[in-house]
Short mmCIF file of C-alpha atoms in Angstrom, two decimals:
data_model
loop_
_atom_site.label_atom_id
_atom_site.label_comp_id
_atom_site.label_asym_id
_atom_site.label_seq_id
_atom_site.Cartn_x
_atom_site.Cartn_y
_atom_site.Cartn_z
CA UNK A 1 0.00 0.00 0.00
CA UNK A 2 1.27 3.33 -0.79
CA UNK A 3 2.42 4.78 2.04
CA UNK A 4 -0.33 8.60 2.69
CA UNK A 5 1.45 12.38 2.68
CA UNK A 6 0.78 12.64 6.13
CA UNK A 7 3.04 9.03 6.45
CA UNK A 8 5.77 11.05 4.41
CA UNK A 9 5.79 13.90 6.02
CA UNK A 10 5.89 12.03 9.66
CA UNK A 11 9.23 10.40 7.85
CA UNK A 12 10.60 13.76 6.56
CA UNK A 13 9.99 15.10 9.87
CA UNK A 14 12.13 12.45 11.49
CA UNK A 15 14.69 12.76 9.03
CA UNK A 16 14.58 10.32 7.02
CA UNK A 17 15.14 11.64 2.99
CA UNK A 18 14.10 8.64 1.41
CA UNK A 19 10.55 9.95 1.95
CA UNK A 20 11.40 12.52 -0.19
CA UNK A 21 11.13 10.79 -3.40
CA UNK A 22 7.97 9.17 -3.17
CA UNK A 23 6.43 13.01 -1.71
CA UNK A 24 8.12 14.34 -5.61
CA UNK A 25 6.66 11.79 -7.88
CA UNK A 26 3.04 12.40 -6.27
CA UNK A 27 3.59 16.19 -6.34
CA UNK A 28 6.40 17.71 -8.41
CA UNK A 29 4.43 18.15 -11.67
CA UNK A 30 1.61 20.58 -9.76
CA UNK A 31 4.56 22.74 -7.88
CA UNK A 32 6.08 22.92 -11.44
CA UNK A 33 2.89 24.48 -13.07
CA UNK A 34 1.72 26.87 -9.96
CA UNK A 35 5.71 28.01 -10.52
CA UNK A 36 5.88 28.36 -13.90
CA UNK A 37 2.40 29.98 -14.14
CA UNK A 38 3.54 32.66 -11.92
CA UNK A 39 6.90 32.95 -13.15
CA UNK A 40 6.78 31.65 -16.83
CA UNK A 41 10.26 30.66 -17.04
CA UNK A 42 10.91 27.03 -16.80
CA UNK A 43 14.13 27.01 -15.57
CA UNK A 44 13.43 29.13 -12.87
CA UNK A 45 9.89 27.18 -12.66
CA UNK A 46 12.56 23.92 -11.82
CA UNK A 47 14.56 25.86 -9.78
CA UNK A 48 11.46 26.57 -7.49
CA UNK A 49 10.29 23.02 -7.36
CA UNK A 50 13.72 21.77 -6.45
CA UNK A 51 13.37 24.65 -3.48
CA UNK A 52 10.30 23.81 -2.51
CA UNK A 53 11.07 20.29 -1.81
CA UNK A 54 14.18 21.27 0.04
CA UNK A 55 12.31 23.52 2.25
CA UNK A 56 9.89 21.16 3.10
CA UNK A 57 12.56 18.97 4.12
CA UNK A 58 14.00 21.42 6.20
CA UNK A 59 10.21 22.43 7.33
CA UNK A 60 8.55 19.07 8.12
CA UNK A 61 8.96 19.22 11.87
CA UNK A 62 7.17 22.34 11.77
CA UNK A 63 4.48 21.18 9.50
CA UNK A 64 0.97 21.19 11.48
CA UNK A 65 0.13 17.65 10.87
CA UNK A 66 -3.59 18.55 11.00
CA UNK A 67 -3.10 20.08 7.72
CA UNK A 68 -2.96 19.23 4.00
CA UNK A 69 0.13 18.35 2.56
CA UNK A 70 -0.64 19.83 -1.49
CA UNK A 71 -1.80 22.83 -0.37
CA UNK A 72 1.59 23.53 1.84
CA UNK A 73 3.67 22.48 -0.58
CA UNK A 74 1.91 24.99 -3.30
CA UNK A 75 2.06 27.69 -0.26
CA UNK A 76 5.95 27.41 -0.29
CA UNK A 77 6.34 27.38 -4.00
CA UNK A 78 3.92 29.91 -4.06
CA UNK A 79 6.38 32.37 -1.74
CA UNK A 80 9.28 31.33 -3.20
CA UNK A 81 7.68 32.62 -6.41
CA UNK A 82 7.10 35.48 -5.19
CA UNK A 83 10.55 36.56 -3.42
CA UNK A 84 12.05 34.87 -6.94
CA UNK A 85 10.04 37.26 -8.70
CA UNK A 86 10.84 40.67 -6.41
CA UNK A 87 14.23 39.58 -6.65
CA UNK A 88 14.84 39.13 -10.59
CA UNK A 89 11.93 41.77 -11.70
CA UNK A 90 14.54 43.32 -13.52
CA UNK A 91 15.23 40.40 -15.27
CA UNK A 92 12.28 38.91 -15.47
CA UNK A 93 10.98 41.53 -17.57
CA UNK A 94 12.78 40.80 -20.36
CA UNK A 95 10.69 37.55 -19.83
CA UNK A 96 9.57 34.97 -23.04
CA UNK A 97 6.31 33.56 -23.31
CA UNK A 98 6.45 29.83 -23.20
CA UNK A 99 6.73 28.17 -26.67
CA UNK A 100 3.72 25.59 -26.82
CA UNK A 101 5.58 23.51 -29.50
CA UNK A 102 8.96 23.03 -27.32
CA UNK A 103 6.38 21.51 -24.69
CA UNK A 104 5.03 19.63 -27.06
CA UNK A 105 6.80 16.33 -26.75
CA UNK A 106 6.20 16.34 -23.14
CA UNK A 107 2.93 17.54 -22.77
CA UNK A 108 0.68 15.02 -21.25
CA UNK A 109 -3.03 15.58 -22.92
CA UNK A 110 -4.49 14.08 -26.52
CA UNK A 111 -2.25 16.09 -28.79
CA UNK A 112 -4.67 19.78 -29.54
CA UNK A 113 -5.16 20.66 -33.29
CA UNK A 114 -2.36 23.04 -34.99
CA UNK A 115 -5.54 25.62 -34.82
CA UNK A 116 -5.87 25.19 -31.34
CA UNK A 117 -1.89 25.06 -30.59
CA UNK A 118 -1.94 28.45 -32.11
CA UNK A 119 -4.71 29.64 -30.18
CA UNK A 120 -3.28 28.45 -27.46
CA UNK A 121 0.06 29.56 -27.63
CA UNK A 122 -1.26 32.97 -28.12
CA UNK A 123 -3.24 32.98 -25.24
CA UNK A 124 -0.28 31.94 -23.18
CA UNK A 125 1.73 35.05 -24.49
CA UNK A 126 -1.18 37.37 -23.60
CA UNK A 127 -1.60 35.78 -20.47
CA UNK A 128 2.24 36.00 -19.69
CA UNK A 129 2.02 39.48 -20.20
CA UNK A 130 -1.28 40.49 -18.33
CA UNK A 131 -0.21 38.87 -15.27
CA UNK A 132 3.20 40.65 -15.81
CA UNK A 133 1.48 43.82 -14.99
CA UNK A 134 0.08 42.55 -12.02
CA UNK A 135 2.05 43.24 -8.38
CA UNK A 136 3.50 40.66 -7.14
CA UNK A 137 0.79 39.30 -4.60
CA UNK A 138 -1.98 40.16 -7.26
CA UNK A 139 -0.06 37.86 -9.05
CA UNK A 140 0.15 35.12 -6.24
CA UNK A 141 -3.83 35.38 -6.10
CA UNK A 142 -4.36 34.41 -9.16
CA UNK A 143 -2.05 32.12 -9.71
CA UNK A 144 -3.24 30.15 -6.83
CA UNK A 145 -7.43 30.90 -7.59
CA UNK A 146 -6.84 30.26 -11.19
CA UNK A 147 -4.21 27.38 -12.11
CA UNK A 148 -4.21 25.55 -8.37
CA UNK A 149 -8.54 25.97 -7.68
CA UNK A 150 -7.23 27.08 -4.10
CA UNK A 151 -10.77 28.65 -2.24
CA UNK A 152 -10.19 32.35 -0.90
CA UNK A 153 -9.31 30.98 2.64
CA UNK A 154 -7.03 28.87 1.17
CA UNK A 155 -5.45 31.74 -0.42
CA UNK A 156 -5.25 34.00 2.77
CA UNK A 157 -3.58 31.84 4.67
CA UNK A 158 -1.38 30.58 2.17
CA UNK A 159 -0.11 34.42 1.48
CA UNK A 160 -0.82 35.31 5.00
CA UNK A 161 -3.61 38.30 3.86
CA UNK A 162 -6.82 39.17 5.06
CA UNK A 163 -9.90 37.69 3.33
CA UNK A 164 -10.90 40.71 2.20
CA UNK A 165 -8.05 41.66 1.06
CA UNK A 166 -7.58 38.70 -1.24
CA UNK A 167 -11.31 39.22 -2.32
CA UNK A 168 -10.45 42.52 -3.37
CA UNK A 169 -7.17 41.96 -5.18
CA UNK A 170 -8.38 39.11 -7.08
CA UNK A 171 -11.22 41.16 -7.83
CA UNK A 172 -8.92 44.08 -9.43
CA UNK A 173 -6.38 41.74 -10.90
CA UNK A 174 -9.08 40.35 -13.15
CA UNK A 175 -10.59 43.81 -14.13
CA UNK A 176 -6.43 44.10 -14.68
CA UNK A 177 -6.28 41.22 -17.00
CA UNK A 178 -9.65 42.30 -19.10
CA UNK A 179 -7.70 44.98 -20.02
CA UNK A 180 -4.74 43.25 -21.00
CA UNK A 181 -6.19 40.59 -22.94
CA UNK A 182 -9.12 42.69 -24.42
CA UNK A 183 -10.02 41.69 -28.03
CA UNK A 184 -8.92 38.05 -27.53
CA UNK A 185 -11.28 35.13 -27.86
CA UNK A 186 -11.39 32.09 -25.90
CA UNK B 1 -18.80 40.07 -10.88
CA UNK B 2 -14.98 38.68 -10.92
CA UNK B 3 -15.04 37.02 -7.40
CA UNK B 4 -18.68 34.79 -8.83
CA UNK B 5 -16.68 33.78 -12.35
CA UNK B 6 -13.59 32.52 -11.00
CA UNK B 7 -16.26 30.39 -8.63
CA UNK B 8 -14.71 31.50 -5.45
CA UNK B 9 -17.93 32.57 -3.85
CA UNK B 10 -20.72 29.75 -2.16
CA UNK B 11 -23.59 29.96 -0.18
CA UNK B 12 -25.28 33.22 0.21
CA UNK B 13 -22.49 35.50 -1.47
CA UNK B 14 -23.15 33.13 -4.12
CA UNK B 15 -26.97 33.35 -4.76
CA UNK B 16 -26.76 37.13 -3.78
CA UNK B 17 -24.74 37.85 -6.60
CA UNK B 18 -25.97 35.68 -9.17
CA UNK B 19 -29.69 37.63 -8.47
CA UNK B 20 -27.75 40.74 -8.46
CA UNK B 21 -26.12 39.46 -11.90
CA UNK B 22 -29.63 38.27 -13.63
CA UNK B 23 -31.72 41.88 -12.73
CA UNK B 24 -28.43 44.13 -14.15
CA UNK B 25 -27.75 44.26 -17.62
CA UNK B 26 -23.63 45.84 -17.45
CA UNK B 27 -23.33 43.21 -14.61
CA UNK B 28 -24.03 40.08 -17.08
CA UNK B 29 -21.41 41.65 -19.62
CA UNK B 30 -18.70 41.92 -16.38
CA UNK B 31 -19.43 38.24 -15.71
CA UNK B 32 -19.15 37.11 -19.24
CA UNK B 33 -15.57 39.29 -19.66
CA UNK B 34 -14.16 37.69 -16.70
CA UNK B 35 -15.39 33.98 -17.55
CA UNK B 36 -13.74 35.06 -21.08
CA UNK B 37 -10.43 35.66 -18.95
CA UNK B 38 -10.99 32.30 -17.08
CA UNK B 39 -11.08 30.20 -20.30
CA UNK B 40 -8.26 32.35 -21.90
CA UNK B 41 -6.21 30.78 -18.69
CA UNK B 42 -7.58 27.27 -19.17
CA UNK B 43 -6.23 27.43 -22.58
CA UNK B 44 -2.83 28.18 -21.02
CA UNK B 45 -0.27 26.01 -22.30
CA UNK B 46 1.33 25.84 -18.30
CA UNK B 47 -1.44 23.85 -17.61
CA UNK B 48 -0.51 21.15 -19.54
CA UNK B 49 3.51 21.88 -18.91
CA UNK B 50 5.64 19.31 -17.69
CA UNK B 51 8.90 19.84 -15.56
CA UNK B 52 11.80 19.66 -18.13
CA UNK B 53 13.84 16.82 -15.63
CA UNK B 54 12.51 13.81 -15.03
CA UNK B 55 11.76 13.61 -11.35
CA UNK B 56 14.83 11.34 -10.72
CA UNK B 57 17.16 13.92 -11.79
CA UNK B 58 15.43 16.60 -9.88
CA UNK B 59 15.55 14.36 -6.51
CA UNK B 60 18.83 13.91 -6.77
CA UNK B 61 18.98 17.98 -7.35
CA UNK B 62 16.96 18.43 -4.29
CA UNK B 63 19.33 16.05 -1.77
CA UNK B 64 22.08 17.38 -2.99
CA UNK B 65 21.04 20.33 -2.21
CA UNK B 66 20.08 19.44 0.85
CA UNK B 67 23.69 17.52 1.76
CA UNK B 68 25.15 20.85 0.65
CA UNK B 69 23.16 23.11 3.40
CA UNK B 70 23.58 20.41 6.29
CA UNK B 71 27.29 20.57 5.49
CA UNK B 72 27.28 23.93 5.74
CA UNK B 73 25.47 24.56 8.91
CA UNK B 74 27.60 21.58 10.71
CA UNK B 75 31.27 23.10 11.08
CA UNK B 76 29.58 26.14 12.96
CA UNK B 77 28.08 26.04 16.21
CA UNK B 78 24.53 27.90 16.47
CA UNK B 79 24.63 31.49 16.70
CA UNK B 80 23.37 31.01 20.02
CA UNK B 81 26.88 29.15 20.70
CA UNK B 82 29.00 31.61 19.22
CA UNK B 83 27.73 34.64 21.58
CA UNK B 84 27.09 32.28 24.61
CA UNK B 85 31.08 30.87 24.67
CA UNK B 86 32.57 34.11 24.42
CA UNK B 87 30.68 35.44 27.02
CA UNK B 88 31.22 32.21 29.48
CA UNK B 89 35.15 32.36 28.35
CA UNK B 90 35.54 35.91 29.21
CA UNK B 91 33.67 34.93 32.24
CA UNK B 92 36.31 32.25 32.87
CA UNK B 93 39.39 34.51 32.60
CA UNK B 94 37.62 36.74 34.66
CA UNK B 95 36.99 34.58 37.79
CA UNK B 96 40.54 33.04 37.31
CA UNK B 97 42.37 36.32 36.96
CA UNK B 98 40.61 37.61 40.14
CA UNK B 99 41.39 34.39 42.58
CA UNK B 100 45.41 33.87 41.16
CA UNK B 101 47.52 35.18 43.63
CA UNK B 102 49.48 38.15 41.55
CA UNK B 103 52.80 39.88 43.61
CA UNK B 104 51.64 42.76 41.63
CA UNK B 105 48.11 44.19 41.24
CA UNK B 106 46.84 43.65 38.32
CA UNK B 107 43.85 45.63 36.35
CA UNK B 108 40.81 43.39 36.37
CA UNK B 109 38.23 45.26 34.99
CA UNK B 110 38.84 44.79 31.52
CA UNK B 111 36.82 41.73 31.79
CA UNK B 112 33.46 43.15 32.75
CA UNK B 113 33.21 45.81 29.76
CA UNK B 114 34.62 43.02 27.28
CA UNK B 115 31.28 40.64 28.32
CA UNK B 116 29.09 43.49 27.65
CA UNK B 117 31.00 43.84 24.31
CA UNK B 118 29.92 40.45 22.89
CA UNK B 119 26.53 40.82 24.22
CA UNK B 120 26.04 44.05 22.56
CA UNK B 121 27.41 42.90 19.80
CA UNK B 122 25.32 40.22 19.25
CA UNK B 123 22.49 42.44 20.21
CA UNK B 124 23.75 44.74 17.25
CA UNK B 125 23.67 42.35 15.22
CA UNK B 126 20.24 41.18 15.48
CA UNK B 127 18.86 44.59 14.96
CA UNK B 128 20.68 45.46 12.37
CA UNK B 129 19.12 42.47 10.90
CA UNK B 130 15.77 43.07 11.74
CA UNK B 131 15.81 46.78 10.73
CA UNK B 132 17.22 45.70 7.18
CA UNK B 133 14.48 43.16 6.98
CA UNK B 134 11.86 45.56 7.97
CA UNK B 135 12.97 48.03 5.07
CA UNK B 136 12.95 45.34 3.11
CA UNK B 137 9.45 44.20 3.82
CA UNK B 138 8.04 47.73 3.21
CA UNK B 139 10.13 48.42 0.09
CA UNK B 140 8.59 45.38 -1.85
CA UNK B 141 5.23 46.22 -0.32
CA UNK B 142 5.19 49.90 -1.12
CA UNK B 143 6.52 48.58 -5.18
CA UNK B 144 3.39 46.56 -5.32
CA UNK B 145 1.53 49.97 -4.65
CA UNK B 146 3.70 51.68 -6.84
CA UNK B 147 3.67 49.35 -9.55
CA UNK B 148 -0.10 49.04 -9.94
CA UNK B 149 0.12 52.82 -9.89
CA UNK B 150 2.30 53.00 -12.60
CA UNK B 151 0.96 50.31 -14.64
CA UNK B 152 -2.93 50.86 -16.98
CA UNK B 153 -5.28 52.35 -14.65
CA UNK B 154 -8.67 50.72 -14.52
CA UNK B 155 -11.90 53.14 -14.88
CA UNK B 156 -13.56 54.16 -11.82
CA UNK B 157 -16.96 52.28 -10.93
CA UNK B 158 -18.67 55.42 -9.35
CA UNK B 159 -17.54 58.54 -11.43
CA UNK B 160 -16.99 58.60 -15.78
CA UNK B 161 -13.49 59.29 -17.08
CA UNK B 162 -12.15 58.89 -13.99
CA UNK B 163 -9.49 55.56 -12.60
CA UNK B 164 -10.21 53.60 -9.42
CA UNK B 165 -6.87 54.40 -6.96
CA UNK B 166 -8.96 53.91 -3.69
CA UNK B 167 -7.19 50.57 -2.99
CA UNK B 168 -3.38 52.23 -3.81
CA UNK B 169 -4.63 55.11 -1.86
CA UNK B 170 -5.32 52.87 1.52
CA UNK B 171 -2.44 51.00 1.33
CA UNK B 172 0.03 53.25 1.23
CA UNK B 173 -1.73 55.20 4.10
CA UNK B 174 -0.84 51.88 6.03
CA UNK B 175 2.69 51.49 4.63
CA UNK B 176 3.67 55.16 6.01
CA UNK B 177 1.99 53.90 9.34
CA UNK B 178 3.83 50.65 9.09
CA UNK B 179 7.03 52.78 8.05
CA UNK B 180 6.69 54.56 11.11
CA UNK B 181 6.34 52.07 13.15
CA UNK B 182 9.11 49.76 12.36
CA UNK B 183 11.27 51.22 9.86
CA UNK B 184 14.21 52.54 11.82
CA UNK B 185 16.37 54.90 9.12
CA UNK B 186 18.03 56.49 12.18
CA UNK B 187 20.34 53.92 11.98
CA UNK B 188 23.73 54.31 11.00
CA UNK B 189 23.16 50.88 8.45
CA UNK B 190 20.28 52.68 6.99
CA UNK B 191 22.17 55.30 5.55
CA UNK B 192 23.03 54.41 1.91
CA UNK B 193 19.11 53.26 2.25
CA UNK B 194 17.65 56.60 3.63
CA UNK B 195 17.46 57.99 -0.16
CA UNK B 196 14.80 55.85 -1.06
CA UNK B 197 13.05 55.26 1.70
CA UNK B 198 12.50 59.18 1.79
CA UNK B 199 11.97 58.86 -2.02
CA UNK B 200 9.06 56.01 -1.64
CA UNK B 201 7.51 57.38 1.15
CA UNK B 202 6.86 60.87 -0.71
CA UNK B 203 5.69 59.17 -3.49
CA UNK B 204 3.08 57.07 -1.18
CA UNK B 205 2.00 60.38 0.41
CA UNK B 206 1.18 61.26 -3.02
CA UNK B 207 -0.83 58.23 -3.91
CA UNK B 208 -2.37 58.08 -0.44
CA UNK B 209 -3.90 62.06 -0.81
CA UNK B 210 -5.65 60.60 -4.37
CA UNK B 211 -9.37 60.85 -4.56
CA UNK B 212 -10.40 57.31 -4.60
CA UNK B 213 -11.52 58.34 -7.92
CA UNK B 214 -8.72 60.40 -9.17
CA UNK B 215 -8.39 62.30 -12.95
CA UNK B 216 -6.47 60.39 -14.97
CA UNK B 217 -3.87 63.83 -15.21
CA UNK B 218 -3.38 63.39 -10.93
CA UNK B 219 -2.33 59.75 -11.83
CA UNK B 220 -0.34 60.37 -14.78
CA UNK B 221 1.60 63.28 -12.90
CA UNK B 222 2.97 60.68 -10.59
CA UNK B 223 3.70 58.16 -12.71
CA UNK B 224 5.93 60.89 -14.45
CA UNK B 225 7.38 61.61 -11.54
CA UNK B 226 8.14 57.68 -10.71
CA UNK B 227 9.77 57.62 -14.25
CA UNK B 228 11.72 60.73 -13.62
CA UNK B 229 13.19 59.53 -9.86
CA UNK B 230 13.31 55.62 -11.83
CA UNK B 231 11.77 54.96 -8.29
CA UNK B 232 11.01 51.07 -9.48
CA UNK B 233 14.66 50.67 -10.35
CA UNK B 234 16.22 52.08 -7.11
CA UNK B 235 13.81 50.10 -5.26
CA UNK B 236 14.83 46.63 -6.61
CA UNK B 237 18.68 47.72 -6.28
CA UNK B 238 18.13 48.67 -2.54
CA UNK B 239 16.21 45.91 -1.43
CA UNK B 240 18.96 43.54 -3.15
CA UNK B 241 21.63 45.12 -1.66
CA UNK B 242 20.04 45.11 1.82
CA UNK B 243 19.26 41.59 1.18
CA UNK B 244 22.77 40.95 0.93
#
């Protein structure tokens, strides 16, 4: 029987790092996509998901054992986002949007239609660039309401906000990203 | 309108706004804008992204990364260790060179003030810390502000021609609270750092005194003057370097 997250986390928390591997294969692919969503640069996206997993090494003793393990994990890859993101803006600006076709090989679905690559590729650009004028928590909001399906609560503790406040930031952030990605379909 | 597309709202908020949405006309057209936005991001190619390592190689990232920081932490004692021995050495010497018989007398009071030295030292330390996080903490808070400032405004809901700043205006009334409260540019660390923490906080006093629903002209004279000072740039150099 597969051993649960809590089980894993129990190990982590006593040390033991073989734990580790078994936590990755359920959950790598997720922390990937929450960081490369809010960073859209893969190999900082891997750079985050090999942090992640270090600092919940480093953080499973702390880890309240009442709660969920996916949503903590997203939580720290969430933050590390975030300080990644403060910390490079200047880079970061000059970021690409992610090339559809060079995930193509790896990308998991029923391969789309050429039409619908397209489509999709575009929207990725637009969306790379709507959520790049979005602040940096703005940006953490809906990353984690949008991509990850966290609730608001969820959210608020995960960024350590008020409800309201994450109400109205996600609220604005949208309004934000009508703007930028006015004129294109779904 | 946003808040009932992206699904977060159940239970009353829920119904509430749905009724709100079916008896107003512009609030159907919000809805339908920001479901448009929703399945623009379900179309996002991220969603269907996979990590370019396979997960053995990035395990074997991870405890190697993890070997690396144990290593480093283990030739060091804790922190706690480095100002505790001092102080119980110079404690030592002190209650040694005060019961050895000495032909001549010999100065012993070197010992006290040289304690209080590592304490305060220590002490030093940690504040220094602190206050450099602190500035930190309300640099990258005031750029959020600053950056939705500078970036398209959105249209006010109450007034025509005018953009929606109520938000930027009530946050960066709490970040020159916050700034007085626990950013300490007194101190002599703070110096090189002073510059732009004056420079940020008179650009939040600007943004705070904006009518919730400001003229665009009010909003476009301070982004001018944010692009004039490069405020966003000196703000990510100072919180790197203070980051060390």
């Amino acid at each position: 029987m597969e051993a649960s997250d809590r089980d894993l986390m129990a190990r982590l928390a006593s040390g033991d790092r073989e734990a580790l591997g078994p936590l990755m294969e359920r959950h790598h692919v997720r922390v990937y996509r929450i960081a490369l969503a809010y960073l859209r640069d893969r190999d900082e996206a891997q750079d985050a998901v090999q942090e992640t997993f270090v600092k919940a090494y480093q953080g499973a003793a702390r880890w309240d054992g009442s709660a969920e393990v996916a949503p903590w994990l997203a939580r720290i890859a969430v933050n590390h986002a975030i300080d990644r993101y403060r910390r490079g803006r200047r880079r970061l600006k000059s970021e690409t949007p992610l090339d559809a076709e060079e995930h193509g090989e790896r990308i998991a679905a029923a391969a789309p239609s050429p039409e619908r690559r397209a489509m999709d590729r575009e929207a990725g650009e637009r969306i790379a660039a709507a959520l790049h004028g979005l602040p940096a928590r703005q940006r953490a909001i809906v990353v984690l309401r949008l991509y990850e399906e966290m609730n608001l609560d969820e959210i608020a503790r995960s960024l350590d906000m008020r409800l309201g406040t994450v109400k109205s930031s996600l609220h604005r952030a949208l309004r934000r990203m009508r703007v930028a990605l006015a004129g294109l379909r779904p | 309108m946003s808040l009932l597309a992206t699904g977060a709202l159940d239970g009353p908020e829920r119904a509430a706004a749905l009724a709100h949405a079916e008896a107003c006309a512009a609030c159907r057209t919000d809805l339908e804008a920001a479901q448009d936005v929703l399945a623009l991001a379900g179309h996002d190619p991220v969603r269907d992204a996979l990590p370019p390592l396979p997960v053995g190689a990035l395990l074997a990232r991870v405890q190697a990364r993890i070997a690396e920081t144990e290593a480093a932490a283990r030739p060091g004692p804790p922190r706690w260790v480095k100002v505790l021995v001092p102080l119980a050495a110079a404690a030592a010497i002190a209650v040694v060179t005060l019961r050895r018989p000495s032909p001549e007398p010999r100065p012993v009071a070197p010992a006290a003030p040289r304690q209080a030295t590592v304490a305060e030292d220590a002490l030093r330390r940690l504040e220094s810390s602190m206050a450099r996080e602190n500035a930190v903490r309300y640099l990258n808070d005031a750029q959020d502000v600053l950056v939705t400032v500078a970036s398209a405004p959105l249209a006010c809901d109450r007034k025509r021609a005018r953009v929606d700043v109520g938000e930027e205006a009530r946050r960066s009334r709490e970040l020159l609270s916050r700034r007085a409260l626990l950013v300490e540019t007194d101190r002599a660390e703070m110096a090189g750092a002073r510059p732009v923490l004056e420079d940020v906080s008179n650009m939040l006093r600007e943004v705070a005194a904006l009518d919730p629903c400001s003229r665009p002209e009010e909003l476009l004279a301070i982004q001018r003057q944010m692009s004039r000072q490069r405020l966003l740039m000196k703000i990510d150099l100072m919180t790197w370097e203070l980051q060390g």
